[in-house]
XYZ file of C-alpha atoms in Angstrom:
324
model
C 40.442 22.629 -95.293
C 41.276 19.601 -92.966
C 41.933 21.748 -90.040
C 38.418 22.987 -90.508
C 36.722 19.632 -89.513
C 39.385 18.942 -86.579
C 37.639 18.280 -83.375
C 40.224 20.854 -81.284
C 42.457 22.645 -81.978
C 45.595 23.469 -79.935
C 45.986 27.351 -78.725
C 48.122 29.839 -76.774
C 45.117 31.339 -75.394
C 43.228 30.571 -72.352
C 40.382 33.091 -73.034
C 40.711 35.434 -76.094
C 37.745 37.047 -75.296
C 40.046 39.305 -73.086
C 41.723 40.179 -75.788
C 38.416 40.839 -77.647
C 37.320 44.232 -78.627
C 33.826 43.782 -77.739
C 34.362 42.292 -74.535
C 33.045 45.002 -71.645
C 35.621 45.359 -68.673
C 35.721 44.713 -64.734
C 36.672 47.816 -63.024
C 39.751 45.757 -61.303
C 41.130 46.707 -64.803
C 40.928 50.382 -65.193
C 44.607 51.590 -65.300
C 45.920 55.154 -64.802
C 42.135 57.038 -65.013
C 41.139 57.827 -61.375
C 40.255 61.229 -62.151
C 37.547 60.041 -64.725
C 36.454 57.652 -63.341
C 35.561 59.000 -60.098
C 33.682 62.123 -62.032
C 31.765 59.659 -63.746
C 30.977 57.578 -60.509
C 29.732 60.651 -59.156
C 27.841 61.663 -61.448
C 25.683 58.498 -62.143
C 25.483 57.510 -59.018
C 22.462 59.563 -58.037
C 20.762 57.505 -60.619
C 20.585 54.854 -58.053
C 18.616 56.922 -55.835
C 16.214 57.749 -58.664
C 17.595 61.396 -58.818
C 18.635 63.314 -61.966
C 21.662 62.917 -63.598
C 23.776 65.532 -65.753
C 24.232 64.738 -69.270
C 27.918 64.233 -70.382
C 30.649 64.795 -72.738
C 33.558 62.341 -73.109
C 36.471 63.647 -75.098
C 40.064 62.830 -75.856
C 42.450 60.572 -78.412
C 41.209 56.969 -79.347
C 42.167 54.374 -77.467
C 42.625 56.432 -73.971
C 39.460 54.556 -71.988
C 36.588 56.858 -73.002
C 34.009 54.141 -73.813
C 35.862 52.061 -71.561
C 34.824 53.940 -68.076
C 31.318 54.721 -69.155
C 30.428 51.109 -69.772
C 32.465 49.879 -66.731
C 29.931 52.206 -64.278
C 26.880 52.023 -66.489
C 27.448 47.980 -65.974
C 27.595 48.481 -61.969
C 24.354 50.349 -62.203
C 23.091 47.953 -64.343
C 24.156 45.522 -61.631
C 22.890 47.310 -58.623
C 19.587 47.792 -60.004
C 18.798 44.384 -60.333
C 19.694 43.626 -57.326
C 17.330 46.104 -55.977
C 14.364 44.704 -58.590
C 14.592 47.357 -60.847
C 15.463 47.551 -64.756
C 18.254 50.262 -65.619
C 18.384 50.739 -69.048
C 21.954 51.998 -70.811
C 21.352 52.110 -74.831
C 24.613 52.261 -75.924
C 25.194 52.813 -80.092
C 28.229 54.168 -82.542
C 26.804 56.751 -84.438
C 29.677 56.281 -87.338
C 26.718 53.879 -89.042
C 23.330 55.101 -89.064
C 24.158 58.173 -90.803
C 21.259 60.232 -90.138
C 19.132 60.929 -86.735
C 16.355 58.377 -87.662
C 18.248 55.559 -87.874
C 20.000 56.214 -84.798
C 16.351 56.665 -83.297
C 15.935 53.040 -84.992
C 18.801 51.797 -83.127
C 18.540 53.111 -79.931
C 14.941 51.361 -79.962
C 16.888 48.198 -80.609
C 18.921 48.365 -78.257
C 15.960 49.066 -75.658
C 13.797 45.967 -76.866
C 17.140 43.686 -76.745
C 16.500 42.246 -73.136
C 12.936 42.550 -72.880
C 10.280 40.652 -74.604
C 8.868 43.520 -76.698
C 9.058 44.248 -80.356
C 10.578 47.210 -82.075
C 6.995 47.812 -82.804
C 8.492 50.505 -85.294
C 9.793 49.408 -89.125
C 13.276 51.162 -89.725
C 12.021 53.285 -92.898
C 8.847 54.335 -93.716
C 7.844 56.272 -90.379
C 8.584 59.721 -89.273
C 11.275 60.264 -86.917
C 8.671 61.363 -84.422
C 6.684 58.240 -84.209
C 10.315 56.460 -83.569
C 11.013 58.826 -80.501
C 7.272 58.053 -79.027
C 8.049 54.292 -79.519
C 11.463 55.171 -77.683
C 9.861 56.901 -74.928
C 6.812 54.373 -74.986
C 9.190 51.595 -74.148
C 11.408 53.624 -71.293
C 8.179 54.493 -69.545
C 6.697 50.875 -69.295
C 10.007 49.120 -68.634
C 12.564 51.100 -67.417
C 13.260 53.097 -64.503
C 15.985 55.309 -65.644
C 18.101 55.733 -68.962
C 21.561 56.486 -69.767
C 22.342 56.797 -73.759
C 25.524 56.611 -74.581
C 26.543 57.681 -77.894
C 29.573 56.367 -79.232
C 31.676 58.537 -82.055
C 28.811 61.181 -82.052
C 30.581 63.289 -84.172
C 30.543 60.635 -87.085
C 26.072 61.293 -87.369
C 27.115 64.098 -89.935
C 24.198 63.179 -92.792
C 23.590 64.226 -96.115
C 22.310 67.962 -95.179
C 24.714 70.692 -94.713
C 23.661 70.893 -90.783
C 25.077 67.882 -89.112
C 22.399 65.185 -87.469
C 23.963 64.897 -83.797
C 21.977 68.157 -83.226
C 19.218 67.532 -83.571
C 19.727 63.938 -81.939
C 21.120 65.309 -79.061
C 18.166 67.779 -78.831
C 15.640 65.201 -78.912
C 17.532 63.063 -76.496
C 18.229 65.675 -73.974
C 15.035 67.391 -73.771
C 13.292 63.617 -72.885
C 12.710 64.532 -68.952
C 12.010 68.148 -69.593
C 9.351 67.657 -71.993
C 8.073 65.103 -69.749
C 8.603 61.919 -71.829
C 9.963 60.304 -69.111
C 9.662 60.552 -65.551
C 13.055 58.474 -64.479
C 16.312 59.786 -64.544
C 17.740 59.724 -68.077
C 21.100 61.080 -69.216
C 23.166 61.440 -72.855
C 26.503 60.623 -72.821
C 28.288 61.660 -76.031
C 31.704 60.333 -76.656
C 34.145 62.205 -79.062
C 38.076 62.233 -80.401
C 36.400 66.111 -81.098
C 38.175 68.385 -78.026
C 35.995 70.949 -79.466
C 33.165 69.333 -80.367
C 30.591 71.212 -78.256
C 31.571 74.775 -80.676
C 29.864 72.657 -83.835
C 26.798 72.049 -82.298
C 23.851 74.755 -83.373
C 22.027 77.164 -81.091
C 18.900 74.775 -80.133
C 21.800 71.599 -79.078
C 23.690 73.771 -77.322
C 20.803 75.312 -75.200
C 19.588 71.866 -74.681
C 23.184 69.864 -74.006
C 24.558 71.192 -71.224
C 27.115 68.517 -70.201
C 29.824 68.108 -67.916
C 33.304 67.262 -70.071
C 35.699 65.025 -69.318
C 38.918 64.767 -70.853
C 40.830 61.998 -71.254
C 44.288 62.069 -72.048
C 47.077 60.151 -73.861
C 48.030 56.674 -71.689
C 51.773 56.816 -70.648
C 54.240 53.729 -71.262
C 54.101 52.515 -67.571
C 50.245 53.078 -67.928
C 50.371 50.536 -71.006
C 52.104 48.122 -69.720
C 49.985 47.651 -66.540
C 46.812 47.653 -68.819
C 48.287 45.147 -70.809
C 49.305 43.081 -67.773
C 45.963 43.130 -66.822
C 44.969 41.125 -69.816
C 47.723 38.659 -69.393
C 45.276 36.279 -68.141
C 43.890 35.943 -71.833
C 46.590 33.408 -72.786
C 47.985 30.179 -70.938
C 50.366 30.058 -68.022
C 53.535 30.187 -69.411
C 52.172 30.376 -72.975
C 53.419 34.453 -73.006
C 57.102 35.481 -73.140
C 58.054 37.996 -70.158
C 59.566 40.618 -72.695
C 55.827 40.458 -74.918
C 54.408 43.065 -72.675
C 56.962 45.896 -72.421
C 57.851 45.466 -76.106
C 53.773 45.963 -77.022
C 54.069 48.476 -74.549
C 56.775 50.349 -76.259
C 55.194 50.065 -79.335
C 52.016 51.722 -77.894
C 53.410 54.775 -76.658
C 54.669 55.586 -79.832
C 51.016 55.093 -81.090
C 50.193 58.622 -78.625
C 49.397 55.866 -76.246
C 46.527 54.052 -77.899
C 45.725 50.934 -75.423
C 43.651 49.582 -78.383
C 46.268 49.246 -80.690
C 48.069 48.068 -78.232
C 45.905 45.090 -76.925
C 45.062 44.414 -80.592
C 48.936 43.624 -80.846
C 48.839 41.899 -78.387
C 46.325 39.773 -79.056
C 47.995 39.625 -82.754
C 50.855 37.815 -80.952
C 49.032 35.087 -79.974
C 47.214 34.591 -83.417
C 50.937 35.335 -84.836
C 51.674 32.468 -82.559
C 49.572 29.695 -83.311
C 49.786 30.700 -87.170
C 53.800 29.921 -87.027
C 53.835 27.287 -84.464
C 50.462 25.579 -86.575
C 50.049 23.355 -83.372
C 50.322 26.012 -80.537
C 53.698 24.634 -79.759
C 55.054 28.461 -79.866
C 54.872 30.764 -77.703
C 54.323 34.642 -78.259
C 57.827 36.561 -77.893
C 59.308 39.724 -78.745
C 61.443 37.849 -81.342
C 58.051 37.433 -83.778
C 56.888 40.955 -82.831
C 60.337 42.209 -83.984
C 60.390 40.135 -87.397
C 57.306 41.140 -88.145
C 55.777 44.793 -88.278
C 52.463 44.321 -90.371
C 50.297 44.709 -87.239
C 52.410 47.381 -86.063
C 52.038 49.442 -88.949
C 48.671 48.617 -89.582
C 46.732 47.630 -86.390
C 43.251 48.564 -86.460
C 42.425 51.972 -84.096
C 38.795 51.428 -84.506
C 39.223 47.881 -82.038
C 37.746 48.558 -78.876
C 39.253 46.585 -75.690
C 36.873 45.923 -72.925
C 38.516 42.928 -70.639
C 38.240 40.838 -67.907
C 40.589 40.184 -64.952
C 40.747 36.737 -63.786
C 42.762 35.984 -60.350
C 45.527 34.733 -61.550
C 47.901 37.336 -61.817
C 48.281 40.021 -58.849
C 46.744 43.380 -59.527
C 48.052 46.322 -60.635
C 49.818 48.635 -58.193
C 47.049 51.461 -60.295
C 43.869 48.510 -59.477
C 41.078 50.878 -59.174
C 37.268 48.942 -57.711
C 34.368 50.714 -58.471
C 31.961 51.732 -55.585
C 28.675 52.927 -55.772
């Protein structure tokens, strides 16, 4: 318990954040998805311009930069519409937890009222699901100027009834500028592992939820490493072993190229590390990878990796910047 009440304590890292799953990404990071990304850009961009904006569907293995690229341009839109005066709003939830359609009502409300001084003014249980969406819509038209809700795992908001609840969440959601809720632009992005996720939904979603899909596919070695060269900045100078990256690398690709698991292992190295060295006189190398597999064989897929580029190291020969 000592080292609990010790003033420092000595590290590898220079910022773990980067090696973070919640931490949300620069765009000088995205590696190997051009082809995404620019459908994305293009699609959202008209947002800016306070035109409508298609709805979309996000599909592919974890770990391949789904969530990654829509939070990456909904954060330059974000950006760029402060800087004009304006509020953007992107409510942004997993829909593995709230199980049924009013709680992810519940949370989407949340995460409107997080950066504004306003009050759910809804309790979680006890209302209708109705009188949440009129709060929702209540709150987009007095502070927001546009919406994008993102909608992480939407397969997983299954409920108790035999019909799943992403139907009828997605109908709600998608109908919001038709049925003149709100004025602004607003858009549903959906996010699935599910390739064939849109041949689930029933007859009212599917009339409603017209998106454009994007597929995103498996990350490559070479992709890997670059991604995971891009987070090098996360430790020390000199702290990380030059054969670290193309052994995590390796190990990715034979995880269908899963860049979560793979920065998870990487940031495991470091922890792995410090553990060993107990003073942060280590360093990460392949060496402790090698002699010990438990992350390997059990890192976490559900990690996300959103990161930060520092300029440190020089960029990837795959840099991609976003422009609006």
């Amino acid at each position: 318990m000592d080292e609990l009440q010790s003033e420092s304590v000595e590290t590898v890292f220079e910022n773990k954040d980067l090696v973070r799953p919640d931490t949300i990404i620069d765009e000088d990071r995205i590696v190997g998805r051009d082809d995404q990304l620019k459908t994305v850009i293009t699609n959202l961009k008209p947002a800016l311009q306070g035109q409508g904006i298609p709805d979309m569907l996000l599909t592919g293995p974890s770990g391949t930069g789904k969530s990654l690229i829509i939070h990456a341009v909904c954060k330059k839109i974000v950006e760029l519409s402060e800087a004009q005066g304006m509020r953007f709003g992107v409510f942004s939830i997993n829909c593995e937890g709230p199980g049924t359609t009013s709680r992810a009502v519940y949370r989407l409300i949340q995460e409107a009222t997080m950066n504004i001084e306003e009050e759910p003014g809804v309790p979680e249980s006890g209302v209708s699901t109705d009188q949440k969406l009129e709060r929702l819509w209540e709150i987009m038209r007095e502070h927001y100027v546009g919406v994008i809700f993102v909608l992480d795992e939407i397969d997983m908001l299954d409920g108790p009834y035999s019909e799943p609840e992403y139907n009828s969440l997605l109908y709600q959601l998608s109908r919001a500028r038709d049925l003149g809720r709100f004025d602004g632009p607003v858009s549903v992005t959906a996010i699935t592992n599910y390739v064939d996720f849109m041949s689930d939904l029933n007859s009212r979603a599917n009339s409603s939820f017209n998106p454009d899909e994007v597929f995103f596919e498996d990350y490559d070695a070479t992709q890997l490493r670059h991604i995971l060269r891009n987070r090098e900045d996360a430790f020390k100078q000199e702290a990380l072993a030059s054969d670290v990256v193309p052994l995590v690398a390796a190990f990715g690709s034979q995880t269908h190229g899963d860049a979560r698991k793979a920065i998870d292992l990487l940031r495991w190295s470091g922890e792995l590390a410090i553990s060993r060295g107990m003073n942060g006189c280590w360093k990460p190398t392949s060496g402790l990878l090698r002699n010990d597999t438990t992350p390997i064989e059990n890192c976490d897929t559900s990690a996300g990796c959103r990161l930060k580029r520092s300029s440190v190291f020089s960029p990837s020969p795959q840099r991609t910047i976003i422009q609006m």
